[in-house]
mmCIF file of C-alpha atoms in Angstrom:
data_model
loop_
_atom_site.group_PDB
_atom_site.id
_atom_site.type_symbol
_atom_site.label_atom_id
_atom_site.label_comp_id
_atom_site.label_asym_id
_atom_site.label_seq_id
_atom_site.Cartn_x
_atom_site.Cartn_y
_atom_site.Cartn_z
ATOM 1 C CA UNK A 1 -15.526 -6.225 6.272
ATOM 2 C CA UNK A 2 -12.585 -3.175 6.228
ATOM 3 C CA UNK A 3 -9.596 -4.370 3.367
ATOM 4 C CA UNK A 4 -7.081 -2.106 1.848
ATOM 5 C CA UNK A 5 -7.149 -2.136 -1.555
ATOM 6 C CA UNK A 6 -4.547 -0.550 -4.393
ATOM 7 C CA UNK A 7 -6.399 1.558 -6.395
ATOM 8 C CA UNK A 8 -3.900 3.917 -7.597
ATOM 9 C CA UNK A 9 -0.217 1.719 -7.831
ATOM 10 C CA UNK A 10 2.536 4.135 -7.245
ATOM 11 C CA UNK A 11 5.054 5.731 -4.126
ATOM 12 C CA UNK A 12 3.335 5.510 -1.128
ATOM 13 C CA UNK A 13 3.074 9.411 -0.592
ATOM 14 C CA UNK A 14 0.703 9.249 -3.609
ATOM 15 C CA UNK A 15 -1.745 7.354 -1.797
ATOM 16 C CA UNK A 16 -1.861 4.039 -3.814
ATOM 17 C CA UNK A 17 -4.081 2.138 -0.779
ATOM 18 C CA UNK A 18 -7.350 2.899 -0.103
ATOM 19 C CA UNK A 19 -9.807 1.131 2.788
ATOM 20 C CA UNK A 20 -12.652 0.249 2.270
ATOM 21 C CA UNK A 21 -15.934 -1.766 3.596
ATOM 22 C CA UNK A 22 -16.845 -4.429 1.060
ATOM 23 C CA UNK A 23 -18.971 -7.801 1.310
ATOM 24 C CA UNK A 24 -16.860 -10.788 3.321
ATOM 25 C CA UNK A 25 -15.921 -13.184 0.473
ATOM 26 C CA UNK A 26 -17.591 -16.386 -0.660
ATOM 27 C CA UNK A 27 -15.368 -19.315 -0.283
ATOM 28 C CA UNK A 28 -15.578 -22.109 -3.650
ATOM 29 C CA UNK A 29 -15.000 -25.453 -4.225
ATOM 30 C CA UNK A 30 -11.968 -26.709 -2.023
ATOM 31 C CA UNK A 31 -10.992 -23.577 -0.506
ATOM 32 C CA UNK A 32 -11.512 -22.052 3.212
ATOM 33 C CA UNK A 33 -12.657 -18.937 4.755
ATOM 34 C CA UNK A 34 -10.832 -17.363 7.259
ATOM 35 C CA UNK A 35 -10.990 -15.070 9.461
ATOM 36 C CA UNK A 36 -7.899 -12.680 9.347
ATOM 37 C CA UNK A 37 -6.090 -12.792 13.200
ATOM 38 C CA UNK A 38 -2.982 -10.901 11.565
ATOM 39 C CA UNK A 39 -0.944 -10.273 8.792
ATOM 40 C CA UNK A 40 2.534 -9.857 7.881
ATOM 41 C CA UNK A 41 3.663 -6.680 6.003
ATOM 42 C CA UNK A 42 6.247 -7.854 3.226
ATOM 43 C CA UNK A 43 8.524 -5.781 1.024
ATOM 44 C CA UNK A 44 6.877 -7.501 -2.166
ATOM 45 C CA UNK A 45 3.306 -6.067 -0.880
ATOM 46 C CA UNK A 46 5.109 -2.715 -1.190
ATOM 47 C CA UNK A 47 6.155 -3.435 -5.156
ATOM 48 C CA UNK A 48 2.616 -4.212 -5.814
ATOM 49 C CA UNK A 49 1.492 -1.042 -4.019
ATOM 50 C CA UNK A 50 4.062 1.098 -6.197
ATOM 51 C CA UNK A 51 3.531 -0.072 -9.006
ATOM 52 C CA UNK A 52 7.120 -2.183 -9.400
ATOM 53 C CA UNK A 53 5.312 -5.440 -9.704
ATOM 54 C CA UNK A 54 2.760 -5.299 -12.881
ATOM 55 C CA UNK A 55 -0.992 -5.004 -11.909
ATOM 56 C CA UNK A 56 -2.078 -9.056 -12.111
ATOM 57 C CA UNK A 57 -5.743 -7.787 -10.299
ATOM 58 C CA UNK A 58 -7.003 -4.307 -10.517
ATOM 59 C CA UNK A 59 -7.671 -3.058 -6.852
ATOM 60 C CA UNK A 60 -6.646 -5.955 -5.295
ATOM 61 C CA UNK A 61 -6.193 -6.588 -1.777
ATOM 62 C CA UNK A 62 -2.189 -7.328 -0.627
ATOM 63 C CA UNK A 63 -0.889 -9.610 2.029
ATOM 64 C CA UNK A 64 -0.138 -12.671 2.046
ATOM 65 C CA UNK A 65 1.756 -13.492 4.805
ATOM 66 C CA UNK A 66 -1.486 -14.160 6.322
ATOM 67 C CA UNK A 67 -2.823 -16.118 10.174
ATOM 68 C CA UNK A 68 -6.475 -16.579 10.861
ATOM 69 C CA UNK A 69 -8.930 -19.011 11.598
ATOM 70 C CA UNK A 70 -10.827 -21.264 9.105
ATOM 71 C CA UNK A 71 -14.629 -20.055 9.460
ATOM 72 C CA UNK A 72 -16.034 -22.443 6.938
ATOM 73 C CA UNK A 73 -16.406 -24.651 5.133
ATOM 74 C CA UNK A 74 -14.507 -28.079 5.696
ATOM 75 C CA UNK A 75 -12.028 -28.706 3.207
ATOM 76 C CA UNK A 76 -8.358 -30.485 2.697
ATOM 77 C CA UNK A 77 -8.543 -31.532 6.284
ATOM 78 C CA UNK A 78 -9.054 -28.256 8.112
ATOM 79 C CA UNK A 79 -11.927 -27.880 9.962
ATOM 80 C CA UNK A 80 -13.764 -24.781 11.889
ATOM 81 C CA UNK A 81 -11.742 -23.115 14.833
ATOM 82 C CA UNK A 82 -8.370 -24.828 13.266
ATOM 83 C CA UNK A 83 -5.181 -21.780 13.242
ATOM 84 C CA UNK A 84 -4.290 -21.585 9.369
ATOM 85 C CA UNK A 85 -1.379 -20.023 7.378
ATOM 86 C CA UNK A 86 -1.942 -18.515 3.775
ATOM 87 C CA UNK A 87 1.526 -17.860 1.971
ATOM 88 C CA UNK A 88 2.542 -16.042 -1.085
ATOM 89 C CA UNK A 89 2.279 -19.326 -3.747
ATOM 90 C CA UNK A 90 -1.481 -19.602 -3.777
ATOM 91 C CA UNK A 91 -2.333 -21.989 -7.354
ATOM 92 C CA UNK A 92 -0.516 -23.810 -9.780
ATOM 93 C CA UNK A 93 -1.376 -25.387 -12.797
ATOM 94 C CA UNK A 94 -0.102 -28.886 -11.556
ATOM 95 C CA UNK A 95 0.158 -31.082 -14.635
ATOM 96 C CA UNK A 96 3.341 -29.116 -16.493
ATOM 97 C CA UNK A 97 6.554 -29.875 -16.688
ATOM 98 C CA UNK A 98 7.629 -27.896 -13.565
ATOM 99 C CA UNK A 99 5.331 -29.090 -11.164
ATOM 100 C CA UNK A 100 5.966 -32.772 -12.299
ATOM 101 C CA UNK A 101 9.504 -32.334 -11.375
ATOM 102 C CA UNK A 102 8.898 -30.725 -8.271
ATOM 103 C CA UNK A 103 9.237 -27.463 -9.534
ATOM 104 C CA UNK A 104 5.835 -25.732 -9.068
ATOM 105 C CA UNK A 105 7.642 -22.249 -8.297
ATOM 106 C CA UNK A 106 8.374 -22.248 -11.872
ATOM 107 C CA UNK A 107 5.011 -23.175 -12.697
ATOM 108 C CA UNK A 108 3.532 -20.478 -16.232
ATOM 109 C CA UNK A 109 0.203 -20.595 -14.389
ATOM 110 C CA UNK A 110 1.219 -19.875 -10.851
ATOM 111 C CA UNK A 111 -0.826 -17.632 -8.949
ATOM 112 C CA UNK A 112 0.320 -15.577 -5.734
ATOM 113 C CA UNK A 113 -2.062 -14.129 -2.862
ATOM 114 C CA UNK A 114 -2.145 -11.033 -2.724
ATOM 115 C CA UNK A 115 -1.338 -9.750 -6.379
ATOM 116 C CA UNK A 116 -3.754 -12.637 -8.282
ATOM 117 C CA UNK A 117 -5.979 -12.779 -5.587
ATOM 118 C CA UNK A 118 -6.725 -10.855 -2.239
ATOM 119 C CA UNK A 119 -5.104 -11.417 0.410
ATOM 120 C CA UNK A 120 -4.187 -10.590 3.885
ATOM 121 C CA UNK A 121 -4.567 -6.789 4.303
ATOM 122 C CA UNK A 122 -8.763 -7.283 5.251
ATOM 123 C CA UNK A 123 -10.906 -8.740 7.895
ATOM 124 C CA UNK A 124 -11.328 -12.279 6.171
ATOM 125 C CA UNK A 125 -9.777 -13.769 3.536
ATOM 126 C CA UNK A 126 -9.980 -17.183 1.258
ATOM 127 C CA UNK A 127 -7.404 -19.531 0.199
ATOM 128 C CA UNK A 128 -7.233 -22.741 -1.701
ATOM 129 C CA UNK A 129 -7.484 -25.264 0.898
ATOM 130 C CA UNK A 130 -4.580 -27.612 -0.830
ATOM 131 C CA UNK A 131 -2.605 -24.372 -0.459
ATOM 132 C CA UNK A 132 -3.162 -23.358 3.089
ATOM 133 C CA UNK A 133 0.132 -23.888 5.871
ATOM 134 C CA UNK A 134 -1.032 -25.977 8.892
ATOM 135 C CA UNK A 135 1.207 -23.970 11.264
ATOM 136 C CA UNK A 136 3.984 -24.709 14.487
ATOM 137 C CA UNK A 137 2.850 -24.471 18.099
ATOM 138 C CA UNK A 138 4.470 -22.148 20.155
ATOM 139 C CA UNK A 139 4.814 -19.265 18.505
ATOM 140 C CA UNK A 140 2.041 -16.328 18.590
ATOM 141 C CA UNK A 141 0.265 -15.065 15.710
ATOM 142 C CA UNK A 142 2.353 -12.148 15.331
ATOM 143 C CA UNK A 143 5.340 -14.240 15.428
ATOM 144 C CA UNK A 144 4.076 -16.558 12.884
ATOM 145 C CA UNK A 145 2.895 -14.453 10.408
ATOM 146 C CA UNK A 146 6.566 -13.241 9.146
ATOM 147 C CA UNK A 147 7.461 -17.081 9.118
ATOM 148 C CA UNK A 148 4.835 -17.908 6.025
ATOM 149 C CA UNK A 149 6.947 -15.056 3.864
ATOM 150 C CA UNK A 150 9.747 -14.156 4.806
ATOM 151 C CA UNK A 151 11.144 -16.899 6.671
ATOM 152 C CA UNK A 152 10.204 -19.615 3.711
ATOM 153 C CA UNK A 153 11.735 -17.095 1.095
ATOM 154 C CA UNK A 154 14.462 -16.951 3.060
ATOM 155 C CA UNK A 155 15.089 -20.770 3.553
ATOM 156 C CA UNK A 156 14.886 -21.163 -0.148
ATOM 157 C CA UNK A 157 17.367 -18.344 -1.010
ATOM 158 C CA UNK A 158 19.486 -20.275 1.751
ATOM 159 C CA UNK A 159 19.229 -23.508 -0.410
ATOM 160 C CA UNK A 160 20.088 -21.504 -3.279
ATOM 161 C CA UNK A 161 23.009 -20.185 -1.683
ATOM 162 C CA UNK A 162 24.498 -23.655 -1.248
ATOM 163 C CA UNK A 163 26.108 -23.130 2.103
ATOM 164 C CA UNK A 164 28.784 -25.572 3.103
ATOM 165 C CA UNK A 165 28.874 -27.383 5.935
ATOM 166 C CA UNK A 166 30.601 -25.228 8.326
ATOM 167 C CA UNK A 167 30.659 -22.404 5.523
ATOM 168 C CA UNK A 168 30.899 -18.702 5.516
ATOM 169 C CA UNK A 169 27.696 -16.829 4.535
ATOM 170 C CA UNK A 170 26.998 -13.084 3.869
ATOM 171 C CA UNK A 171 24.067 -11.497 4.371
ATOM 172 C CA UNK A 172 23.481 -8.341 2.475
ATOM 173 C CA UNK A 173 20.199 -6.336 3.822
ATOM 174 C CA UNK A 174 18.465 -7.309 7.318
ATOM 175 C CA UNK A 175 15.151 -7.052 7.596
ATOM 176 C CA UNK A 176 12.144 -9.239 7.744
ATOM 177 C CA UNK A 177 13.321 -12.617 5.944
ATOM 178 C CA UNK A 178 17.171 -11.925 6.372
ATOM 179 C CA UNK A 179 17.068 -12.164 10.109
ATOM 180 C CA UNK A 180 14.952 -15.918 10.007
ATOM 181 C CA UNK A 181 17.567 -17.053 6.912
ATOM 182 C CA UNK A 182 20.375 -15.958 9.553
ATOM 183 C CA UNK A 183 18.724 -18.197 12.594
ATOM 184 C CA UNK A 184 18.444 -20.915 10.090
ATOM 185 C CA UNK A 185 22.231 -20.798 9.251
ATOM 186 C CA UNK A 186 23.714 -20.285 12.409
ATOM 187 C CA UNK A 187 21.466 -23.461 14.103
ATOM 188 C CA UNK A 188 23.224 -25.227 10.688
ATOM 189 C CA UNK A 189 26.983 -24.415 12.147
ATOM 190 C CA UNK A 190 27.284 -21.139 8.983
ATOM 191 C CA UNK A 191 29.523 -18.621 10.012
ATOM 192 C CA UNK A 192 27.968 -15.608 9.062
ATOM 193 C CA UNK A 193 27.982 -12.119 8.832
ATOM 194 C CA UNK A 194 25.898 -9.361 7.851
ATOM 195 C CA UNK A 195 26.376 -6.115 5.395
ATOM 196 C CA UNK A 196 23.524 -3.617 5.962
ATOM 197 C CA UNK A 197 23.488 -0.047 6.137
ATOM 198 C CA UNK A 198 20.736 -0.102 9.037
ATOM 199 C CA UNK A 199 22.621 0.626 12.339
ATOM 200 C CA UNK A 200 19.641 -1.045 14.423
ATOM 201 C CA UNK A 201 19.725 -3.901 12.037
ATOM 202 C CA UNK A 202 23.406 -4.752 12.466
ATOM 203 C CA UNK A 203 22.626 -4.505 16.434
ATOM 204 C CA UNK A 204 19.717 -6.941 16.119
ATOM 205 C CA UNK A 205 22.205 -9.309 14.082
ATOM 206 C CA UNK A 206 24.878 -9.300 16.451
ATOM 207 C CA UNK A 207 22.387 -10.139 19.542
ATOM 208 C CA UNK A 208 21.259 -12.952 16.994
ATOM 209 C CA UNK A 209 24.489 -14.278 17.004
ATOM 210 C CA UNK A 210 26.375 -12.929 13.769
ATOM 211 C CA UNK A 211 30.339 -12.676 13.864
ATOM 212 C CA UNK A 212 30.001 -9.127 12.009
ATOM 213 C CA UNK A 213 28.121 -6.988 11.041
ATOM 214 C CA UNK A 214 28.986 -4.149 8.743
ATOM 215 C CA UNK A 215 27.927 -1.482 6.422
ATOM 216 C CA UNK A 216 26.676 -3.278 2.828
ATOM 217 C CA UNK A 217 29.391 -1.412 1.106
ATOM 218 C CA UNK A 218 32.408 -2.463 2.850
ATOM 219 C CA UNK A 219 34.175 -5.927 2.629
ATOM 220 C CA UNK A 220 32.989 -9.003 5.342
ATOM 221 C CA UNK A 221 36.318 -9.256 7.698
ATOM 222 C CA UNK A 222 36.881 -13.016 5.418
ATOM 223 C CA UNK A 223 36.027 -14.099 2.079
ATOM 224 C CA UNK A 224 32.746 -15.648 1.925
ATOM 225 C CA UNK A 225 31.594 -19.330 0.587
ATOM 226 C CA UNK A 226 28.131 -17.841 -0.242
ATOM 227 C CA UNK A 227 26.017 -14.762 -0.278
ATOM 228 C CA UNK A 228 22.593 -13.487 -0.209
ATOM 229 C CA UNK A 229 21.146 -10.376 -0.912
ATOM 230 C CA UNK A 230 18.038 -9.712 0.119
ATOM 231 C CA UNK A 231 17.754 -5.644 -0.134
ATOM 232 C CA UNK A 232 16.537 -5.023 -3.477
ATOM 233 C CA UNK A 233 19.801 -2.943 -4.967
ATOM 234 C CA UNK A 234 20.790 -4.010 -8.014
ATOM 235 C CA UNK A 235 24.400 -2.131 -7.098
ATOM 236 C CA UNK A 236 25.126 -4.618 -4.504
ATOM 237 C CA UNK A 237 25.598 -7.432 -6.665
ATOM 238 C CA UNK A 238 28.898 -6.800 -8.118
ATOM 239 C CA UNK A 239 29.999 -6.099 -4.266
ATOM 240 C CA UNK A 240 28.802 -9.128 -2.904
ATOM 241 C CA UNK A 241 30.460 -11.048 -6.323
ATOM 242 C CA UNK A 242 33.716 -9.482 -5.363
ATOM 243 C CA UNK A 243 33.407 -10.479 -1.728
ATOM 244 C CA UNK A 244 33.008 -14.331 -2.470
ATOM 245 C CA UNK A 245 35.636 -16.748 -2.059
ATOM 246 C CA UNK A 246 36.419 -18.913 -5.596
ATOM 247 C CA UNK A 247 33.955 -21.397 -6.372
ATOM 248 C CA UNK A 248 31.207 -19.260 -4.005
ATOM 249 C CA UNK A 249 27.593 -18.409 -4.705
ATOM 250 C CA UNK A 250 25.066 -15.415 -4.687
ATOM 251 C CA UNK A 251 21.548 -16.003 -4.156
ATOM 252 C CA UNK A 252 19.214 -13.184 -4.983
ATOM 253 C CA UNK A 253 16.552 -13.226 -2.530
ATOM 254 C CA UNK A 254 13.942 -10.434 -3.840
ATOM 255 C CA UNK A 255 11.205 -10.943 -6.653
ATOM 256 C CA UNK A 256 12.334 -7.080 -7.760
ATOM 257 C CA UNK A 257 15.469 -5.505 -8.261
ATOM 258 C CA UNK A 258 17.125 -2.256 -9.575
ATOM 259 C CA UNK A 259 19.583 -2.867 -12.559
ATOM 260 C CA UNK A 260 22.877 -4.575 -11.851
ATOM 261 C CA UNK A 261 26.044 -2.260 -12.906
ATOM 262 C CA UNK A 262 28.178 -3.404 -15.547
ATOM 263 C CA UNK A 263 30.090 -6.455 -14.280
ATOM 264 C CA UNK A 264 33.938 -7.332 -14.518
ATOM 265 C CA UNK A 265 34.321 -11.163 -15.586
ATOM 266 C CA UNK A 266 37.454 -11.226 -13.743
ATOM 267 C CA UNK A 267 36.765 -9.704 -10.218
ATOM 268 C CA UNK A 268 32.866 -10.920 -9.965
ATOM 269 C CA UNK A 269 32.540 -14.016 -12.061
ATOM 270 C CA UNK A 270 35.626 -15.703 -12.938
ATOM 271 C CA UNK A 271 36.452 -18.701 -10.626
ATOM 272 C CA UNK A 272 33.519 -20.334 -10.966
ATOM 273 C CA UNK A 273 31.663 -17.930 -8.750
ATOM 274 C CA UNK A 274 27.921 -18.171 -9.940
ATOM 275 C CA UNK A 275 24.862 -15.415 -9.579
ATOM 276 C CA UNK A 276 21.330 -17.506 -8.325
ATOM 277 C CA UNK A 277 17.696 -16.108 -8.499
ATOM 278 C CA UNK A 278 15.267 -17.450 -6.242
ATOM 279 C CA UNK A 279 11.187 -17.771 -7.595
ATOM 280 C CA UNK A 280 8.990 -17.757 -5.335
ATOM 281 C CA UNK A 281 9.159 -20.766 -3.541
ATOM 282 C CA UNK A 282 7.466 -24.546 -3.490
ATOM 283 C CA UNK A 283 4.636 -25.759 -0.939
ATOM 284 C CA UNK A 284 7.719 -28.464 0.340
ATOM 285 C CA UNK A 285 10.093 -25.347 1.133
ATOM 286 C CA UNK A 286 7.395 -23.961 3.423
ATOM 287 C CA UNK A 287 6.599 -27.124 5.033
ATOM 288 C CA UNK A 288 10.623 -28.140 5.527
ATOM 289 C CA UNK A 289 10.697 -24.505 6.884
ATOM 290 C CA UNK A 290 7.353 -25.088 9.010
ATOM 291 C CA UNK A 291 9.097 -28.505 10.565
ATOM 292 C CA UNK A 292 12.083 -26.179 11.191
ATOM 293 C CA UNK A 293 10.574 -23.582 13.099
ATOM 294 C CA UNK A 294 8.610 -26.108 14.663
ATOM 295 C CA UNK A 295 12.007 -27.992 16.103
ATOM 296 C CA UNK A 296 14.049 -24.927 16.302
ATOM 297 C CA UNK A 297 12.977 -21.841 18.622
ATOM 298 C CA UNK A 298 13.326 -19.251 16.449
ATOM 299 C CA UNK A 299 13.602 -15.307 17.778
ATOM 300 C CA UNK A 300 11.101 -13.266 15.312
ATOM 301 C CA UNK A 301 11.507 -9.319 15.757
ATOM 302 C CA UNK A 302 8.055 -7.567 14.905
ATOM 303 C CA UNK A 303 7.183 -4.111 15.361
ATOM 304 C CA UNK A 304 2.989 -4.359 15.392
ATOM 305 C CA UNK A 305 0.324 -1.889 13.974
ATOM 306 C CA UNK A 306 -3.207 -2.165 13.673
ATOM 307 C CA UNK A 307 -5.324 -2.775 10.427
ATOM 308 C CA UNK A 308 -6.218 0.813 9.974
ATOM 309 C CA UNK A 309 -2.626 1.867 9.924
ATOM 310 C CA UNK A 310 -1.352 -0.805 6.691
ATOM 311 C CA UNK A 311 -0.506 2.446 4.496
ATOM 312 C CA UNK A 312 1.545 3.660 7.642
ATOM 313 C CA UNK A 313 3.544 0.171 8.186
ATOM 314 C CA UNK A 314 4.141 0.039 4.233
ATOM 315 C CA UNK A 315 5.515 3.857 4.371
ATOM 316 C CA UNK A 316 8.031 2.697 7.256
ATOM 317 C CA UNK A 317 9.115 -0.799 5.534
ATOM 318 C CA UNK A 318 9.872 1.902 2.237
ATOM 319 C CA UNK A 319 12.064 4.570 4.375
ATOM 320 C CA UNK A 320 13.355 1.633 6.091
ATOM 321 C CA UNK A 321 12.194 2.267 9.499
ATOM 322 C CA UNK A 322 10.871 -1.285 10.349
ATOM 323 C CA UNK A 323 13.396 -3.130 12.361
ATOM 324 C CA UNK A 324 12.382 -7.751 11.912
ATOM 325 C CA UNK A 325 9.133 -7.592 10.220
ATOM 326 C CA UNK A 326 6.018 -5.385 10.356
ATOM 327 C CA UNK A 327 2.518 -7.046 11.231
ATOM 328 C CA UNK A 328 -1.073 -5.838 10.957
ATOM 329 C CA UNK A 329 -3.691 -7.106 13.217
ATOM 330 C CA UNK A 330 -7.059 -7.193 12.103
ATOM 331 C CA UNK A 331 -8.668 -6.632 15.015
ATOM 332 C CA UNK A 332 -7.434 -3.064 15.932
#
């Protein structure tokens, strides 16, 4: 089978990906072989190809926003021919402390597809069956495949945000999860608006139903109840702190970010305004967000490229040229 593999972490004009023809893999105990239809392109794919993200698997496949079709064998109630989902969170240990409470995102032995183990970015690919996504109906492939990344990172940064009921939210960055997390909110009654420097983003987000939509560095037109910053800028945390109403929340969306300026207690923090991270995610966010999508229409902008052209998609999602989410298909 063809999978890209990062052989060389760093910018993408350096070359970091490589493809290559390799054996299909072998499928264990408990865990499914599929057969790659597409898969999403994610900004975390492009921290492990640049070297952001430490190297957890020397020349390991990325992807892991990943649709195909179980091949073999039968396991955790899949069988062959069934349409499959393989998301970021691919093992956890189970038995400690976090994942007894429910917490498994926190789990010290979690593993992740596409940076533990190969993922997406290949013909065929194998995933735990107990972590596989049974997956919507009426959606394509292409639409799907930004759902099982970026939309459940974005519905837990929305939880993490704490959104009241009929509450103001800021969006800071658009891309790929930000404009699902949006869809989520407004169908929830949020009032929201959206600070990105991406003209063609703020157009998307105003067909989508936003009230504004502004550059990141300028004010929302109101104060906000929460926030979430999804573009990985360290430098917009203090101006998304200083746009939040007292008592409001930021959620920090990405698993990488640049530093964070100093901070002023006063204008960013005081008032009980409080800074959130979001880890990865549980297997319950993805299926709440799964149901969602299911029950909710949502609109999911991709721009598509074949298999052959992953380095290409990854170069665009870094110069910020990819407008929704990016997706590979395997079979071009």
């Amino acid at each position: 089978m063809r999978a890209w593999r990062v052989r060389a972490p760093g910018p993408m004009a350096s070359g970091p990906l490589v493809l290559e023809r390799g054996p299909v893999p072998e499928p264990g105990d408990g865990e499914l072989l599929v057969r790659v239809r597409v898969c999403g392109v994610c900004r975390t794919d492009l921290h492990v190809a640049e070297g952001d993200l430490p190297v957890h698997r020397v020349g390991v496949v990325p992807g892991h926003e990943v649709v195909g079709e179980v091949v073999a064998p039968r396991a955790g109630g899949f069988a062959a021919g069934d349409r499959v989902g393989i998301a970021w969170l691919r093992g956890t240990c189970g038995v400690c402390r976090y994942c007894r409470a429910g917490k498994e995102n926190l789990c010290p032995e979690s593993r992740y597809t596409g940076w533990d183990a190969d993922g997406g970015y290949a013909e065929y690919a194998v995933v735990p069956a107990a972590f596989a996504h049974r997956l919507p109906d009426g959606y394509s492939d292409e639409e799907l495949a930004p759902l099982l990344c970026a939309g459940v990172i974005g519905y837990r940064a929305l939880k993490r945000a704490e959104v009241p009921d009929g509450g103001r939210l800021g969006i800071y960055g658009f891309g790929g999860s930000a404009h699902l997390a949006a869809q989520v909110a407004l169908a929830r009654g949020a009032t929201v608006h959206v600070l990105t420097r991406s003209p063609e983003a703020r157009k998307l987000a105003l067909e989508l139903g936003a009230a504004s939509a502004g550059d990141a560095a300028e004010p929302p037109p109101e104060p906000l109840d929460s926030a979430i910053l999804f573009a990985p800028v360290g430098e917009l945390v203090p101006v998304a702190l200083a746009a939040l109403d007292r008592g409001g929340t930021l959620s920090i969306a990405g698993i990488h970010l640049s530093d964070i300026p100093v901070l002023d207690y006063q204008r960013h923090l005081f008032q009980e305004r409080q800074v959130r991270s979001v880890t990865a995610n549980t297997r319950a966010d993805a299926r709440e967000f799964l149901e969602f999508a299911g029950a909710h229409r949502l609109r999911v902008r991709t721009m598509s490229y074949p298999l052959s052209a992953a380095a290409d998609a990854l170069t665009d999602l870094a110069e910020d040229r990819v407008t929704g989410a990016a997706v590979l298909h395997a079979d071009s």
